Amino acid sequence: MPLTLLVALAAISWQVAVHGPLLGLDTTAQRAVHGLHHRLHSPALDRFGVLLADLGGSVPAIPALLGLAGLAAWREWRTGVRRWWLPLPTAALAAVLIPALVVPAKSWFARPGPLGLPLTPDQWGWYPSGHTATSAIAYGAGALLLGRTVAVAARRWLHTATALLCLGVGTGLVWSDFHWLLDVTASWCLAGVVLWSLNRWAGRR
C-alpha cells in the first residue's frame, strides 16, 4: 500500500509541476461541482461544506490528536502496559510532520488555487492541501493510537468513522472551491504513507 500511494503521489506531483494533462481532472471536477451548486442552490449545503473544510484546520485537528493520544496512554497505563506513554510522543511526531512535509511542498510547487488568483508574497500555494493532510494525519493517527487499546469491533467503527470524517473534509474543500481535487488526493496519498509509517513504528515499540 505505501508503495502504491508513493507512486500516485509522485505522478500527481509531476503533473502539477509540468502542468500536465492530468490536471484536466481538476477542471472537470470543478465544472461538475459548479453545476451541482447551480442546480441545488442550497446555502445550507454550502455552509455545511465550509464547516467540513474547517475541520481540517490545525484547530480542532491537533487538539483532537493530542486528546486521543492522551486517552490511549491512559488506557494503556490502566492495563499495565510497560511503555504506556508512547502514544504521546507518537502524536507529537505526527503533529510535527504535518507542517514539515506540507509547507515546503506548497512553497516549491506554488500552485494557484481554484479561483485562479495569483499568489501573493505571503502565500505558499495550494498544492498539496494542508487542511486535507492535517485532518487525515491528525485524526488518523489519533484513531490508530486509540484503536490499539479497544476491542476489534470498536476499532473498526473508530477507523471507519475517521475515514468518513477525512473524506468529508476533502469533499468540503473541493465543494467550497478552497482546493483542487488533485490537491486533496495528493494529501490523502501523503497522509496514508505517514500513517502507515507511524503505525509500523508504534507497533514495533
PDB file of N, CA and C in Angstrom, residues 59-156:
ATOM      1  N   VAL A  59      -6.676  23.768  14.405  1.00  0.00           N
ATOM      2  CA  VAL A  59      -7.704  23.681  15.440  1.00  0.00           C
ATOM      3  C   VAL A  59      -9.015  23.418  14.698  1.00  0.00           C
ATOM      4  N   PRO A  60      -9.613  22.264  14.891  1.00  0.00           N
ATOM      5  CA  PRO A  60      -9.540  21.354  16.038  1.00  0.00           C
ATOM      6  C   PRO A  60      -8.698  20.090  15.854  1.00  0.00           C
ATOM      7  N   ALA A  61      -8.036  19.890  14.708  1.00  0.00           N
ATOM      8  CA  ALA A  61      -7.420  18.593  14.416  1.00  0.00           C
ATOM      9  C   ALA A  61      -6.282  18.248  15.383  1.00  0.00           C
ATOM     10  N   ILE A  62      -5.382  19.194  15.645  1.00  0.00           N
ATOM     11  CA  ILE A  62      -4.245  18.885  16.521  1.00  0.00           C
ATOM     12  C   ILE A  62      -4.691  18.644  17.957  1.00  0.00           C
ATOM     13  N   PRO A  63      -5.564  19.494  18.542  1.00  0.00           N
ATOM     14  CA  PRO A  63      -6.062  19.152  19.883  1.00  0.00           C
ATOM     15  C   PRO A  63      -6.751  17.797  19.936  1.00  0.00           C
ATOM     16  N   ALA A  64      -7.480  17.432  18.873  1.00  0.00           N
ATOM     17  CA  ALA A  64      -8.127  16.119  18.844  1.00  0.00           C
ATOM     18  C   ALA A  64      -7.077  15.006  18.851  1.00  0.00           C
ATOM     19  N   LEU A  65      -6.007  15.183  18.080  1.00  0.00           N
ATOM     20  CA  LEU A  65      -4.923  14.199  18.054  1.00  0.00           C
ATOM     21  C   LEU A  65      -4.313  14.028  19.436  1.00  0.00           C
ATOM     22  N   LEU A  66      -3.993  15.134  20.084  1.00  0.00           N
ATOM     23  CA  LEU A  66      -3.368  15.045  21.404  1.00  0.00           C
ATOM     24  C   LEU A  66      -4.323  14.458  22.441  1.00  0.00           C
ATOM     25  N   GLY A  67      -5.619  14.806  22.321  1.00  0.00           N
ATOM     26  CA  GLY A  67      -6.590  14.246  23.247  1.00  0.00           C
ATOM     27  C   GLY A  67      -6.746  12.743  23.077  1.00  0.00           C
ATOM     28  N   LEU A  68      -6.813  12.282  21.833  1.00  0.00           N
ATOM     29  CA  LEU A  68      -6.931  10.845  21.583  1.00  0.00           C
ATOM     30  C   LEU A  68      -5.682  10.106  22.035  1.00  0.00           C
ATOM     31  N   ALA A  69      -4.503  10.726  21.832  1.00  0.00           N
ATOM     32  CA  ALA A  69      -3.259  10.105  22.280  1.00  0.00           C
ATOM     33  C   ALA A  69      -3.213  10.029  23.803  1.00  0.00           C
ATOM     34  N   GLY A  70      -3.671  11.099  24.460  1.00  0.00           N
ATOM     35  CA  GLY A  70      -3.708  11.082  25.920  1.00  0.00           C
ATOM     36  C   GLY A  70      -4.651  10.010  26.440  1.00  0.00           C
ATOM     37  N   LEU A  71      -5.799   9.851  25.792  1.00  0.00           N
ATOM     38  CA  LEU A  71      -6.749   8.815  26.197  1.00  0.00           C
ATOM     39  C   LEU A  71      -6.154   7.434  25.970  1.00  0.00           C
ATOM     40  N   ALA A  72      -5.447   7.251  24.857  1.00  0.00           N
ATOM     41  CA  ALA A  72      -4.813   5.960  24.577  1.00  0.00           C
ATOM     42  C   ALA A  72      -3.746   5.650  25.625  1.00  0.00           C
ATOM     43  N   ALA A  73      -2.942   6.662  25.992  1.00  0.00           N
ATOM     44  CA  ALA A  73      -1.905   6.453  27.010  1.00  0.00           C
ATOM     45  C   ALA A  73      -2.529   6.093  28.351  1.00  0.00           C
ATOM     46  N   TRP A  74      -3.610   6.768  28.690  1.00  0.00           N
ATOM     47  CA  TRP A  74      -4.290   6.477  29.968  1.00  0.00           C
ATOM     48  C   TRP A  74      -4.832   5.063  29.997  1.00  0.00           C
ATOM     49  N   ARG A  75      -5.440   4.641  28.884  1.00  0.00           N
ATOM     50  CA  ARG A  75      -5.991   3.292  28.820  1.00  0.00           C
ATOM     51  C   ARG A  75      -4.880   2.247  28.910  1.00  0.00           C
ATOM     52  N   GLU A  76      -3.736   2.506  28.291  1.00  0.00           N
ATOM     53  CA  GLU A  76      -2.631   1.551  28.359  1.00  0.00           C
ATOM     54  C   GLU A  76      -2.010   1.538  29.761  1.00  0.00           C
ATOM     55  N   TRP A  77      -1.949   2.689  30.396  1.00  0.00           N
ATOM     56  CA  TRP A  77      -1.447   2.753  31.776  1.00  0.00           C
ATOM     57  C   TRP A  77      -2.335   1.936  32.714  1.00  0.00           C
ATOM     58  N   ARG A  78      -3.648   2.054  32.499  1.00  0.00           N
ATOM     59  CA  ARG A  78      -4.586   1.323  33.349  1.00  0.00           C
ATOM     60  C   ARG A  78      -4.440  -0.186  33.196  1.00  0.00           C
ATOM     61  N   THR A  79      -4.084  -0.641  32.004  1.00  0.00           N
ATOM     62  CA  THR A  79      -3.955  -2.083  31.774  1.00  0.00           C
ATOM     63  C   THR A  79      -2.542  -2.585  32.031  1.00  0.00           C
ATOM     64  N   GLY A  80      -1.641  -1.712  32.495  1.00  0.00           N
ATOM     65  CA  GLY A  80      -0.306  -2.142  32.881  1.00  0.00           C
ATOM     66  C   GLY A  80       0.682  -2.290  31.744  1.00  0.00           C
ATOM     67  N   VAL A  81       0.418  -1.655  30.613  1.00  0.00           N
ATOM     68  CA  VAL A  81       1.372  -1.696  29.508  1.00  0.00           C
ATOM     69  C   VAL A  81       2.658  -0.990  29.937  1.00  0.00           C
ATOM     70  N   ARG A  82       3.787  -1.607  29.641  1.00  0.00           N
ATOM     71  CA  ARG A  82       5.051  -1.075  30.147  1.00  0.00           C
ATOM     72  C   ARG A  82       5.351   0.315  29.597  1.00  0.00           C
ATOM     73  N   ARG A  83       5.253   0.476  28.286  1.00  0.00           N
ATOM     74  CA  ARG A  83       5.530   1.776  27.672  1.00  0.00           C
ATOM     75  C   ARG A  83       4.211   2.474  27.337  1.00  0.00           C
ATOM     76  N   TRP A  84       3.427   2.682  28.362  1.00  0.00           N
ATOM     77  CA  TRP A  84       2.093   3.253  28.189  1.00  0.00           C
ATOM     78  C   TRP A  84       2.136   4.671  27.634  1.00  0.00           C
ATOM     79  N   TRP A  85       3.248   5.371  27.801  1.00  0.00           N
ATOM     80  CA  TRP A  85       3.366   6.776  27.431  1.00  0.00           C
ATOM     81  C   TRP A  85       3.691   6.971  25.941  1.00  0.00           C
ATOM     82  N   LEU A  86       3.961   5.906  25.209  1.00  0.00           N
ATOM     83  CA  LEU A  86       4.384   6.045  23.814  1.00  0.00           C
ATOM     84  C   LEU A  86       3.382   6.740  22.896  1.00  0.00           C
ATOM     85  N   PRO A  87       2.070   6.624  23.113  1.00  0.00           N
ATOM     86  CA  PRO A  87       1.156   7.372  22.242  1.00  0.00           C
ATOM     87  C   PRO A  87       1.397   8.879  22.239  1.00  0.00           C
ATOM     88  N   LEU A  88       1.903   9.428  23.331  1.00  0.00           N
ATOM     89  CA  LEU A  88       2.104  10.876  23.409  1.00  0.00           C
ATOM     90  C   LEU A  88       3.224  11.365  22.479  1.00  0.00           C
ATOM     91  N   PRO A  89       4.443  10.790  22.532  1.00  0.00           N
ATOM     92  CA  PRO A  89       5.451  11.224  21.559  1.00  0.00           C
ATOM     93  C   PRO A  89       5.100  10.866  20.118  1.00  0.00           C
ATOM     94  N   THR A  90       4.356   9.780  19.927  1.00  0.00           N
ATOM     95  CA  THR A  90       3.922   9.436  18.575  1.00  0.00           C
ATOM     96  C   THR A  90       3.001  10.512  18.023  1.00  0.00           C
ATOM     97  N   ALA A  91       2.077  10.981  18.859  1.00  0.00           N
ATOM     98  CA  ALA A  91       1.179  12.057  18.442  1.00  0.00           C
ATOM     99  C   ALA A  91       1.954  13.344  18.176  1.00  0.00           C
ATOM    100  N   ALA A  92       2.931  13.642  19.026  1.00  0.00           N
ATOM    101  CA  ALA A  92       3.739  14.842  18.822  1.00  0.00           C
ATOM    102  C   ALA A  92       4.512  14.752  17.508  1.00  0.00           C
ATOM    103  N   LEU A  93       5.044  13.574  17.201  1.00  0.00           N
ATOM    104  CA  LEU A  93       5.761  13.384  15.942  1.00  0.00           C
ATOM    105  C   LEU A  93       4.829  13.593  14.761  1.00  0.00           C
ATOM    106  N   ALA A  94       3.607  13.065  14.841  1.00  0.00           N
ATOM    107  CA  ALA A  94       2.632  13.247  13.760  1.00  0.00           C
ATOM    108  C   ALA A  94       2.316  14.719  13.564  1.00  0.00           C
ATOM    109  N   ALA A  95       2.145  15.452  14.670  1.00  0.00           N
ATOM    110  CA  ALA A  95       1.827  16.872  14.584  1.00  0.00           C
ATOM    111  C   ALA A  95       2.958  17.665  13.942  1.00  0.00           C
ATOM    112  N   VAL A  96       4.191  17.285  14.232  1.00  0.00           N
ATOM    113  CA  VAL A  96       5.349  17.994  13.662  1.00  0.00           C
ATOM    114  C   VAL A  96       5.521  17.669  12.181  1.00  0.00           C
ATOM    115  N   LEU A  97       5.216  16.435  11.801  1.00  0.00           N
ATOM    116  CA  LEU A  97       5.398  16.020  10.408  1.00  0.00           C
ATOM    117  C   LEU A  97       4.492  16.781   9.448  1.00  0.00           C
ATOM    118  N   ILE A  98       3.324  17.206   9.917  1.00  0.00           N
ATOM    119  CA  ILE A  98       2.365  17.860   9.014  1.00  0.00           C
ATOM    120  C   ILE A  98       2.972  19.114   8.381  1.00  0.00           C
ATOM    121  N   PRO A  99       3.393  20.114   9.172  1.00  0.00           N
ATOM    122  CA  PRO A  99       3.980  21.292   8.525  1.00  0.00           C
ATOM    123  C   PRO A  99       5.339  21.003   7.891  1.00  0.00           C
ATOM    124  N   ALA A 100       6.082  20.063   8.462  1.00  0.00           N
ATOM    125  CA  ALA A 100       7.404  19.757   7.925  1.00  0.00           C
ATOM    126  C   ALA A 100       7.329  19.204   6.507  1.00  0.00           C
ATOM    127  N   LEU A 101       6.266  18.474   6.199  1.00  0.00           N
ATOM    128  CA  LEU A 101       6.103  17.893   4.865  1.00  0.00           C
ATOM    129  C   LEU A 101       5.316  18.793   3.920  1.00  0.00           C
ATOM    130  N   VAL A 102       4.295  19.458   4.439  1.00  0.00           N
ATOM    131  CA  VAL A 102       3.372  20.190   3.582  1.00  0.00           C
ATOM    132  C   VAL A 102       3.894  21.568   3.191  1.00  0.00           C
ATOM    133  N   VAL A 103       4.416  22.318   4.149  1.00  0.00           N
ATOM    134  CA  VAL A 103       4.809  23.706   3.872  1.00  0.00           C
ATOM    135  C   VAL A 103       5.899  23.804   2.801  1.00  0.00           C
ATOM    136  N   PRO A 104       6.996  23.017   2.876  1.00  0.00           N
ATOM    137  CA  PRO A 104       7.989  23.104   1.794  1.00  0.00           C
ATOM    138  C   PRO A 104       7.417  22.746   0.421  1.00  0.00           C
ATOM    139  N   ALA A 105       6.518  21.747   0.380  1.00  0.00           N
ATOM    140  CA  ALA A 105       5.916  21.360  -0.903  1.00  0.00           C
ATOM    141  C   ALA A 105       5.047  22.478  -1.452  1.00  0.00           C
ATOM    142  N   LYS A 106       4.259  23.105  -0.606  1.00  0.00           N
ATOM    143  CA  LYS A 106       3.437  24.231  -1.044  1.00  0.00           C
ATOM    144  C   LYS A 106       4.301  25.343  -1.634  1.00  0.00           C
ATOM    145  N   SER A 107       5.391  25.645  -0.933  1.00  0.00           N
ATOM    146  CA  SER A 107       6.275  26.722  -1.383  1.00  0.00           C
ATOM    147  C   SER A 107       6.951  26.367  -2.708  1.00  0.00           C
ATOM    148  N   TRP A 108       7.329  25.109  -2.874  1.00  0.00           N
ATOM    149  CA  TRP A 108       8.050  24.712  -4.082  1.00  0.00           C
ATOM    150  C   TRP A 108       7.132  24.684  -5.300  1.00  0.00           C
ATOM    151  N   PHE A 109       5.949  24.098  -5.147  1.00  0.00           N
ATOM    152  CA  PHE A 109       5.030  23.998  -6.285  1.00  0.00           C
ATOM    153  C   PHE A 109       4.346  25.328  -6.576  1.00  0.00           C
ATOM    154  N   ALA A 110       4.060  26.102  -5.536  1.00  0.00           N
ATOM    155  CA  ALA A 110       3.448  27.435  -5.689  1.00  0.00           C
ATOM    156  C   ALA A 110       2.265  27.407  -6.645  1.00  0.00           C
ATOM    157  N   ARG A 111       1.377  26.463  -6.434  1.00  0.00           N
ATOM    158  CA  ARG A 111       0.231  26.307  -7.340  1.00  0.00           C
ATOM    159  C   ARG A 111      -0.900  27.261  -6.964  1.00  0.00           C
ATOM    160  N   PRO A 112      -1.443  28.019  -7.914  1.00  0.00           N
ATOM    161  CA  PRO A 112      -2.607  28.865  -7.616  1.00  0.00           C
ATOM    162  C   PRO A 112      -3.827  28.012  -7.275  1.00  0.00           C
ATOM    163  N   GLY A 113      -4.761  28.610  -6.564  1.00  0.00           N
ATOM    164  CA  GLY A 113      -5.962  27.903  -6.157  1.00  0.00           C
ATOM    165  C   GLY A 113      -7.030  27.864  -7.233  1.00  0.00           C
ATOM    166  N   PRO A 114      -8.161  27.241  -6.930  1.00  0.00           N
ATOM    167  CA  PRO A 114      -9.242  27.089  -7.913  1.00  0.00           C
ATOM    168  C   PRO A 114      -9.835  28.402  -8.404  1.00  0.00           C
ATOM    169  N   LEU A 115      -9.703  29.465  -7.630  1.00  0.00           N
ATOM    170  CA  LEU A 115     -10.262  30.744  -8.066  1.00  0.00           C
ATOM    171  C   LEU A 115      -9.396  31.435  -9.110  1.00  0.00           C
ATOM    172  N   GLY A 116      -8.187  30.912  -9.334  1.00  0.00           N
ATOM    173  CA  GLY A 116      -7.326  31.445 -10.383  1.00  0.00           C
ATOM    174  C   GLY A 116      -6.580  32.710 -10.034  1.00  0.00           C
ATOM    175  N   LEU A 117      -6.626  33.126  -8.786  1.00  0.00           N
ATOM    176  CA  LEU A 117      -5.935  34.351  -8.394  1.00  0.00           C
ATOM    177  C   LEU A 117      -4.438  34.081  -8.255  1.00  0.00           C
ATOM    178  N   PRO A 118      -3.585  35.026  -8.646  1.00  0.00           N
ATOM    179  CA  PRO A 118      -2.144  34.830  -8.484  1.00  0.00           C
ATOM    180  C   PRO A 118      -1.765  34.815  -7.014  1.00  0.00           C
ATOM    181  N   LEU A 119      -0.687  34.112  -6.715  1.00  0.00           N
ATOM    182  CA  LEU A 119      -0.226  34.040  -5.332  1.00  0.00           C
ATOM    183  C   LEU A 119       0.347  35.379  -4.888  1.00  0.00           C
ATOM    184  N   THR A 120       0.069  35.735  -3.660  1.00  0.00           N
ATOM    185  CA  THR A 120       0.668  36.928  -3.070  1.00  0.00           C
ATOM    186  C   THR A 120       1.959  36.520  -2.362  1.00  0.00           C
ATOM    187  N   PRO A 121       2.825  37.468  -2.040  1.00  0.00           N
ATOM    188  CA  PRO A 121       4.109  37.116  -1.412  1.00  0.00           C
ATOM    189  C   PRO A 121       3.974  36.341  -0.101  1.00  0.00           C
ATOM    190  N   ASP A 122       2.849  36.490   0.599  1.00  0.00           N
ATOM    191  CA  ASP A 122       2.693  35.807   1.882  1.00  0.00           C
ATOM    192  C   ASP A 122       1.990  34.458   1.747  1.00  0.00           C
ATOM    193  N   GLN A 123       1.745  33.995   0.524  1.00  0.00           N
ATOM    194  CA  GLN A 123       1.082  32.715   0.313  1.00  0.00           C
ATOM    195  C   GLN A 123       2.069  31.659  -0.149  1.00  0.00           C
ATOM    196  N   TRP A 124       1.852  30.418   0.311  1.00  0.00           N
ATOM    197  CA  TRP A 124       2.725  29.314  -0.062  1.00  0.00           C
ATOM    198  C   TRP A 124       2.265  28.607  -1.320  1.00  0.00           C
ATOM    199  N   GLY A 125       1.011  28.615  -1.602  1.00  0.00           N
ATOM    200  CA  GLY A 125       0.460  27.833  -2.709  1.00  0.00           C
ATOM    201  C   GLY A 125      -0.554  26.836  -2.196  1.00  0.00           C
ATOM    202  N   TRP A 126      -1.230  26.189  -3.130  1.00  0.00           N
ATOM    203  CA  TRP A 126      -2.351  25.320  -2.779  1.00  0.00           C
ATOM    204  C   TRP A 126      -2.019  23.838  -2.823  1.00  0.00           C
ATOM    205  N   TYR A 127      -0.868  23.472  -3.359  1.00  0.00           N
ATOM    206  CA  TYR A 127      -0.563  22.043  -3.507  1.00  0.00           C
ATOM    207  C   TYR A 127       0.613  21.655  -2.620  1.00  0.00           C
ATOM    208  N   PRO A 128       0.449  20.583  -1.835  1.00  0.00           N
ATOM    209  CA  PRO A 128      -0.760  19.807  -1.570  1.00  0.00           C
ATOM    210  C   PRO A 128      -1.650  20.507  -0.547  1.00  0.00           C
ATOM    211  N   SER A 129      -2.832  19.986  -0.323  1.00  0.00           N
ATOM    212  CA  SER A 129      -3.783  20.604   0.588  1.00  0.00           C
ATOM    213  C   SER A 129      -3.367  20.413   2.039  1.00  0.00           C
ATOM    214  N   GLY A 130      -3.119  21.528   2.720  1.00  0.00           N
ATOM    215  CA  GLY A 130      -2.732  21.454   4.124  1.00  0.00           C
ATOM    216  C   GLY A 130      -3.859  20.981   5.016  1.00  0.00           C
ATOM    217  N   HIS A 131      -5.074  21.442   4.740  1.00  0.00           N
ATOM    218  CA  HIS A 131      -6.214  21.020   5.554  1.00  0.00           C
ATOM    219  C   HIS A 131      -6.471  19.514   5.410  1.00  0.00           C
ATOM    220  N   THR A 132      -6.315  19.006   4.190  1.00  0.00           N
ATOM    221  CA  THR A 132      -6.520  17.567   3.983  1.00  0.00           C
ATOM    222  C   THR A 132      -5.462  16.767   4.726  1.00  0.00           C
ATOM    223  N   ALA A 133      -4.205  17.179   4.597  1.00  0.00           N
ATOM    224  CA  ALA A 133      -3.130  16.460   5.275  1.00  0.00           C
ATOM    225  C   ALA A 133      -3.280  16.553   6.787  1.00  0.00           C
ATOM    226  N   THR A 134      -3.643  17.733   7.281  1.00  0.00           N
ATOM    227  CA  THR A 134      -3.801  17.905   8.724  1.00  0.00           C
ATOM    228  C   THR A 134      -4.897  17.008   9.268  1.00  0.00           C
ATOM    229  N   SER A 135      -6.040  16.999   8.593  1.00  0.00           N
ATOM    230  CA  SER A 135      -7.144  16.173   9.084  1.00  0.00           C
ATOM    231  C   SER A 135      -6.808  14.691   9.002  1.00  0.00           C
ATOM    232  N   ALA A 136      -6.272  14.247   7.870  1.00  0.00           N
ATOM    233  CA  ALA A 136      -6.011  12.817   7.690  1.00  0.00           C
ATOM    234  C   ALA A 136      -4.925  12.319   8.646  1.00  0.00           C
ATOM    235  N   ILE A 137      -3.855  13.095   8.808  1.00  0.00           N
ATOM    236  CA  ILE A 137      -2.768  12.648   9.685  1.00  0.00           C
ATOM    237  C   ILE A 137      -3.168  12.779  11.153  1.00  0.00           C
ATOM    238  N   ALA A 138      -3.775  13.903  11.523  1.00  0.00           N
ATOM    239  CA  ALA A 138      -4.115  14.120  12.932  1.00  0.00           C
ATOM    240  C   ALA A 138      -5.216  13.171  13.396  1.00  0.00           C
ATOM    241  N   TYR A 139      -6.347  13.186  12.696  1.00  0.00           N
ATOM    242  CA  TYR A 139      -7.435  12.289  13.100  1.00  0.00           C
ATOM    243  C   TYR A 139      -7.049  10.829  12.898  1.00  0.00           C
ATOM    244  N   GLY A 140      -6.340  10.566  11.804  1.00  0.00           N
ATOM    245  CA  GLY A 140      -5.944   9.189  11.527  1.00  0.00           C
ATOM    246  C   GLY A 140      -4.979   8.642  12.558  1.00  0.00           C
ATOM    247  N   ALA A 141      -3.970   9.424  12.926  1.00  0.00           N
ATOM    248  CA  ALA A 141      -3.014   8.969  13.941  1.00  0.00           C
ATOM    249  C   ALA A 141      -3.709   8.776  15.284  1.00  0.00           C
ATOM    250  N   GLY A 142      -4.596   9.716  15.633  1.00  0.00           N
ATOM    251  CA  GLY A 142      -5.329   9.564  16.884  1.00  0.00           C
ATOM    252  C   GLY A 142      -6.169   8.300  16.906  1.00  0.00           C
ATOM    253  N   ALA A 143      -6.819   7.998  15.777  1.00  0.00           N
ATOM    254  CA  ALA A 143      -7.644   6.786  15.698  1.00  0.00           C
ATOM    255  C   ALA A 143      -6.787   5.525  15.775  1.00  0.00           C
ATOM    256  N   LEU A 144      -5.617   5.551  15.145  1.00  0.00           N
ATOM    257  CA  LEU A 144      -4.738   4.383  15.208  1.00  0.00           C
ATOM    258  C   LEU A 144      -4.241   4.151  16.632  1.00  0.00           C
ATOM    259  N   LEU A 145      -3.863   5.223  17.317  1.00  0.00           N
ATOM    260  CA  LEU A 145      -3.340   5.081  18.679  1.00  0.00           C
ATOM    261  C   LEU A 145      -4.425   4.595  19.638  1.00  0.00           C
ATOM    262  N   LEU A 146      -5.597   5.220  19.568  1.00  0.00           N
ATOM    263  CA  LEU A 146      -6.680   4.790  20.446  1.00  0.00           C
ATOM    264  C   LEU A 146      -7.199   3.409  20.053  1.00  0.00           C
ATOM    265  N   GLY A 147      -7.180   3.114  18.753  1.00  0.00           N
ATOM    266  CA  GLY A 147      -7.678   1.831  18.290  1.00  0.00           C
ATOM    267  C   GLY A 147      -6.904   0.654  18.836  1.00  0.00           C
ATOM    268  N   ARG A 148      -5.639   0.862  19.189  1.00  0.00           N
ATOM    269  CA  ARG A 148      -4.836  -0.219  19.757  1.00  0.00           C
ATOM    270  C   ARG A 148      -5.300  -0.611  21.158  1.00  0.00           C
ATOM    271  N   THR A 149      -6.099   0.226  21.796  1.00  0.00           N
ATOM    272  CA  THR A 149      -6.484  -0.010  23.189  1.00  0.00           C
ATOM    273  C   THR A 149      -7.925  -0.491  23.339  1.00  0.00           C
ATOM    274  N   VAL A 150      -8.636  -0.669  22.231  1.00  0.00           N
ATOM    275  CA  VAL A 150     -10.050  -1.058  22.312  1.00  0.00           C
ATOM    276  C   VAL A 150     -10.258  -2.386  21.594  1.00  0.00           C
ATOM    277  N   ALA A 151     -11.452  -2.920  21.743  1.00  0.00           N
ATOM    278  CA  ALA A 151     -11.785  -4.192  21.108  1.00  0.00           C
ATOM    279  C   ALA A 151     -11.829  -4.053  19.590  1.00  0.00           C
ATOM    280  N   VAL A 152     -11.752  -5.176  18.909  1.00  0.00           N
ATOM    281  CA  VAL A 152     -11.681  -5.169  17.448  1.00  0.00           C
ATOM    282  C   VAL A 152     -12.901  -4.497  16.834  1.00  0.00           C
ATOM    283  N   ALA A 153     -14.088  -4.807  17.340  1.00  0.00           N
ATOM    284  CA  ALA A 153     -15.306  -4.215  16.772  1.00  0.00           C
ATOM    285  C   ALA A 153     -15.303  -2.696  16.944  1.00  0.00           C
ATOM    286  N   ALA A 154     -14.917  -2.223  18.117  1.00  0.00           N
ATOM    287  CA  ALA A 154     -14.859  -0.784  18.358  1.00  0.00           C
ATOM    288  C   ALA A 154     -13.796  -0.126  17.488  1.00  0.00           C
ATOM    289  N   ARG A 155     -12.695  -0.853  17.282  1.00  0.00           N
ATOM    290  CA  ARG A 155     -11.623  -0.313  16.435  1.00  0.00           C
ATOM    291  C   ARG A 155     -12.108  -0.139  15.002  1.00  0.00           C
ATOM    292  N   ARG A 156     -12.881  -1.094  14.496  1.00  0.00           N
ATOM    293  CA  ARG A 156     -13.408  -0.981  13.135  1.00  0.00           C
ATOM    294  C   ARG A 156     -14.314   0.243  13.009  1.00  0.00           C
TER     295      ARG A 156
END
